[in-house]
PDB file of C-alpha atoms in Angstrom:
ATOM      1  CA  GLN A1211     104.374 121.693  98.364  1.00 90.00           C
ATOM      2  CA  VAL A1212     103.109 118.543  96.672  1.00 95.00           C
ATOM      3  CA  GLN A1213     102.083 115.394  98.518  1.00 96.00           C
ATOM      4  CA  VAL A1214     101.698 111.899  97.092  1.00 97.00           C
ATOM      5  CA  VAL A1215     100.026 109.142  99.075  1.00 96.00           C
ATOM      6  CA  GLU A1216      99.616 105.512  98.056  1.00 96.00           C
ATOM      7  CA  SER A1217      97.164 103.013  99.487  1.00 96.00           C
ATOM      8  CA  GLY A1218      95.737  99.588  98.765  1.00 97.00           C
ATOM      9  CA  GLY A1219      98.609  97.229  99.406  1.00 95.00           C
ATOM     10  CA  GLY A1220      98.230  94.028 101.345  1.00 96.00           C
ATOM     11  CA  LEU A1221      98.818  90.293 101.558  1.00 96.00           C
ATOM     12  CA  MET A1222      97.338  88.184  98.801  1.00 96.00           C
ATOM     13  CA  GLN A1223      97.554  84.606  97.602  1.00 97.00           C
ATOM     14  CA  THR A1224      98.869  83.652  94.192  1.00 97.00           C
ATOM     15  CA  GLY A1225      96.280  84.419  91.556  1.00 97.00           C
ATOM     16  CA  GLY A1226      94.593  87.110  93.606  1.00 97.00           C
ATOM     17  CA  SER A1227      93.952  90.749  92.751  1.00 97.00           C
ATOM     18  CA  LEU A1228      94.628  94.111  94.355  1.00 97.00           C
ATOM     19  CA  ARG A1229      93.986  97.705  93.444  1.00 98.00           C
ATOM     20  CA  LEU A1230      96.510 100.362  94.396  1.00 98.00           C
ATOM     21  CA  SER A1231      95.614 104.018  94.608  1.00 98.00           C
ATOM     22  CA  CYS A1232      97.726 107.151  94.426  1.00 98.00           C
ATOM     23  CA  ALA A1233      96.412 110.553  95.460  1.00 97.00           C
ATOM     24  CA  VAL A1234      98.186 113.808  94.647  1.00 97.00           C
ATOM     25  CA  SER A1235      97.559 117.078  96.453  1.00 97.00           C
ATOM     26  CA  GLY A1236      99.116 120.466  97.030  1.00 95.00           C
ATOM     27  CA  ASP A1237      99.843 123.607  95.042  1.00 93.00           C
ATOM     28  CA  ILE A1238      99.494 122.029  91.610  1.00 94.00           C
ATOM     29  CA  PHE A1239      99.102 123.680  88.229  1.00 94.00           C
ATOM     30  CA  ARG A1240      99.112 120.428  86.289  1.00 95.00           C
ATOM     31  CA  VAL A1241      99.863 116.749  86.860  1.00 97.00           C
ATOM     32  CA  ASN A1242     101.943 115.348  84.030  1.00 97.00           C
ATOM     33  CA  THR A1243     103.195 111.774  83.838  1.00 97.00           C
ATOM     34  CA  MET A1244     102.197 109.426  86.656  1.00 98.00           C
ATOM     35  CA  ALA A1245     103.899 106.110  87.219  1.00 98.00           C
ATOM     36  CA  TRP A1246     104.098 103.070  89.446  1.00 98.00           C
ATOM     37  CA  PHE A1247     107.465 101.652  90.420  1.00 98.00           C
ATOM     38  CA  ARG A1248     108.235  98.733  92.659  1.00 98.00           C
ATOM     39  CA  GLN A1249     111.177  97.541  94.667  1.00 98.00           C
ATOM     40  CA  ALA A1250     111.517  93.966  95.827  1.00 97.00           C
ATOM     41  CA  PRO A1251     113.828  93.034  98.717  1.00 93.00           C
ATOM     42  CA  GLY A1252     117.433  93.153  97.606  1.00 95.00           C
ATOM     43  CA  LYS A1253     116.560  94.438  94.138  1.00 97.00           C
ATOM     44  CA  ARG A1254     116.621  97.765  92.342  1.00 97.00           C
ATOM     45  CA  ARG A1255     113.528  99.882  91.958  1.00 98.00           C
ATOM     46  CA  GLU A1256     111.870  99.197  88.608  1.00 98.00           C
ATOM     47  CA  LEU A1257     109.159 100.785  86.516  1.00 98.00           C
ATOM     48  CA  VAL A1258     105.894  98.864  86.471  1.00 98.00           C
ATOM     49  CA  ALA A1259     103.622 101.140  84.439  1.00 98.00           C
ATOM     50  CA  LEU A1260     103.149 104.772  83.534  1.00 98.00           C
ATOM     51  CA  ILE A1261     100.442 106.997  82.134  1.00 98.00           C
ATOM     52  CA  ASP A1262     101.111 110.393  80.647  1.00 97.00           C
ATOM     53  CA  TYR A1263      99.055 113.579  80.479  1.00 96.00           C
ATOM     54  CA  ASN A1264      97.263 112.297  77.373  1.00 97.00           C
ATOM     55  CA  HIS A1265      96.470 109.000  79.100  1.00 97.00           C
ATOM     56  CA  THR A1266      98.924 107.073  76.960  1.00 98.00           C
ATOM     57  CA  THR A1267     100.103 104.050  78.927  1.00 98.00           C
ATOM     58  CA  ASN A1268     103.237 101.950  78.982  1.00 98.00           C
ATOM     59  CA  TYR A1269     103.872  98.709  80.877  1.00 98.00           C
ATOM     60  CA  SER A1270     106.869  96.657  81.829  1.00 98.00           C
ATOM     61  CA  ASP A1271     107.025  93.201  80.322  1.00 98.00           C
ATOM     62  CA  SER A1272     106.148  91.655  83.684  1.00 97.00           C
ATOM     63  CA  ALA A1273     103.048  93.843  83.992  1.00 97.00           C
ATOM     64  CA  LYS A1274     101.648  93.465  80.477  1.00 97.00           C
ATOM     65  CA  GLY A1275      98.413  91.533  80.379  1.00 97.00           C
ATOM     66  CA  ARG A1276      98.055  91.382  84.159  1.00 98.00           C
ATOM     67  CA  PHE A1277      98.194  94.956  85.433  1.00 98.00           C
ATOM     68  CA  SER A1278      96.179  97.950  84.354  1.00 98.00           C
ATOM     69  CA  ILE A1279      96.917 101.633  85.022  1.00 98.00           C
ATOM     70  CA  TRP A1280      94.547 104.560  84.740  1.00 98.00           C
ATOM     71  CA  ARG A1281      94.077 108.035  86.138  1.00 98.00           C
ATOM     72  CA  VAL A1282      91.200 110.293  87.080  1.00 98.00           C
ATOM     73  CA  ASP A1283      92.373 113.809  86.402  1.00 96.00           C
ATOM     74  CA  ALA A1284      89.489 115.514  88.182  1.00 95.00           C
ATOM     75  CA  GLU A1285      90.521 113.685  91.359  1.00 95.00           C
ATOM     76  CA  ARG A1286      94.272 113.980  90.737  1.00 97.00           C
ATOM     77  CA  SER A1287      94.457 110.266  91.354  1.00 98.00           C
ATOM     78  CA  MET A1288      95.947 107.215  89.703  1.00 98.00           C
ATOM     79  CA  TYR A1289      95.206 103.539  90.074  1.00 98.00           C
ATOM     80  CA  LEU A1290      96.926 100.251  89.383  1.00 98.00           C
ATOM     81  CA  GLN A1291      94.870  97.083  89.128  1.00 98.00           C
ATOM     82  CA  LEU A1292      96.992  94.027  89.792  1.00 98.00           C
ATOM     83  CA  ASN A1293      95.515  90.726  88.608  1.00 98.00           C
ATOM     84  CA  SER A1294      96.842  87.179  88.523  1.00 98.00           C
ATOM     85  CA  LEU A1295      99.354  88.042  91.212  1.00 98.00           C
ATOM     86  CA  LYS A1296     102.513  85.981  91.528  1.00 97.00           C
ATOM     87  CA  PRO A1297     104.987  85.659  94.407  1.00 97.00           C
ATOM     88  CA  GLU A1298     107.518  87.567  92.298  1.00 97.00           C
ATOM     89  CA  ASP A1299     105.190  90.582  92.386  1.00 98.00           C
ATOM     90  CA  THR A1300     106.002  90.960  96.072  1.00 98.00           C
ATOM     91  CA  ALA A1301     107.492  94.417  96.528  1.00 98.00           C
ATOM     92  CA  VAL A1302     106.931  97.898  97.858  1.00 98.00           C
ATOM     93  CA  TYR A1303     105.010  99.782  95.188  1.00 98.00           C
ATOM     94  CA  TYR A1304     105.728 103.488  94.798  1.00 98.00           C
ATOM     95  CA  CYS A1305     103.775 106.206  93.092  1.00 98.00           C
ATOM     96  CA  ASN A1306     105.873 108.701  91.124  1.00 98.00           C
ATOM     97  CA  VAL A1307     104.338 111.877  89.794  1.00 98.00           C
ATOM     98  CA  GLY A1308     105.601 114.700  87.628  1.00 97.00           C
ATOM     99  CA  VAL A1309     103.896 117.948  88.575  1.00 97.00           C
ATOM    100  CA  ILE A1310     104.025 121.539  87.445  1.00 96.00           C
ATOM    101  CA  ARG A1311     103.621 123.586  90.594  1.00 94.00           C
ATOM    102  CA  LEU A1312     101.595 126.761  90.886  1.00 91.00           C
ATOM    103  CA  LEU A1313     104.148 128.890  92.670  1.00 86.00           C
ATOM    104  CA  PRO A1314     106.887 128.810  91.796  1.00 86.00           C
ATOM    105  CA  HIS A1315     105.758 127.697  88.344  1.00 88.00           C
ATOM    106  CA  LYS A1316     108.173 124.833  87.890  1.00 94.00           C
ATOM    107  CA  TYR A1317     108.294 121.098  87.291  1.00 95.00           C
ATOM    108  CA  VAL A1318     108.946 118.761  90.221  1.00 96.00           C
ATOM    109  CA  GLU A1319     108.993 114.995  90.570  1.00 97.00           C
ATOM    110  CA  VAL A1320     107.508 113.572  93.731  1.00 97.00           C
ATOM    111  CA  TRP A1321     107.548 110.083  95.230  1.00 98.00           C
ATOM    112  CA  GLY A1322     105.085 108.561  97.630  1.00 97.00           C
ATOM    113  CA  GLN A1323     106.085 106.616 100.705  1.00 97.00           C
ATOM    114  CA  GLY A1324     105.213 103.256  99.152  1.00 97.00           C
ATOM    115  CA  THR A1325     102.718 100.520  99.862  1.00 97.00           C
ATOM    116  CA  LEU A1326     103.630  96.879 100.408  1.00 98.00           C
ATOM    117  CA  VAL A1327     102.221  94.136  98.220  1.00 98.00           C
ATOM    118  CA  ALA A1328     103.019  90.627  99.433  1.00 98.00           C
ATOM    119  CA  VAL A1329     101.968  87.560  97.458  1.00 98.00           C
ATOM    120  CA  SER A1330     102.110  84.141  99.054  1.00 97.00           C
ATOM    121  CA  SER A1331     102.476  80.929  97.103  1.00 90.00           C
TER     122      SER A1331
END
């Protein structure tokens, strides 16, 4: 099995910063693309940022210039630095990971349980 656990959410004021972490564990051959999604109350889940196996990154328009994603392969972890937070960033942030398992040797996509980021005005 593969487990994904997020941490680092919290309550911040407008303009503040947070760092989210995502840790992956289990019977893993390789971690492929890793991504952060978010879901605000009453809205659909949306992609915030992703980083692939080659560390190529991609950001949503709302994240560009404010958020930064990176990964530490040796730790099987991923991070999202959120700067200049706005009330509209309030959401549950989810880690999504594409993994090739050891046995059976197949690709699976795993979600974490989410971590809440709340930004007050």
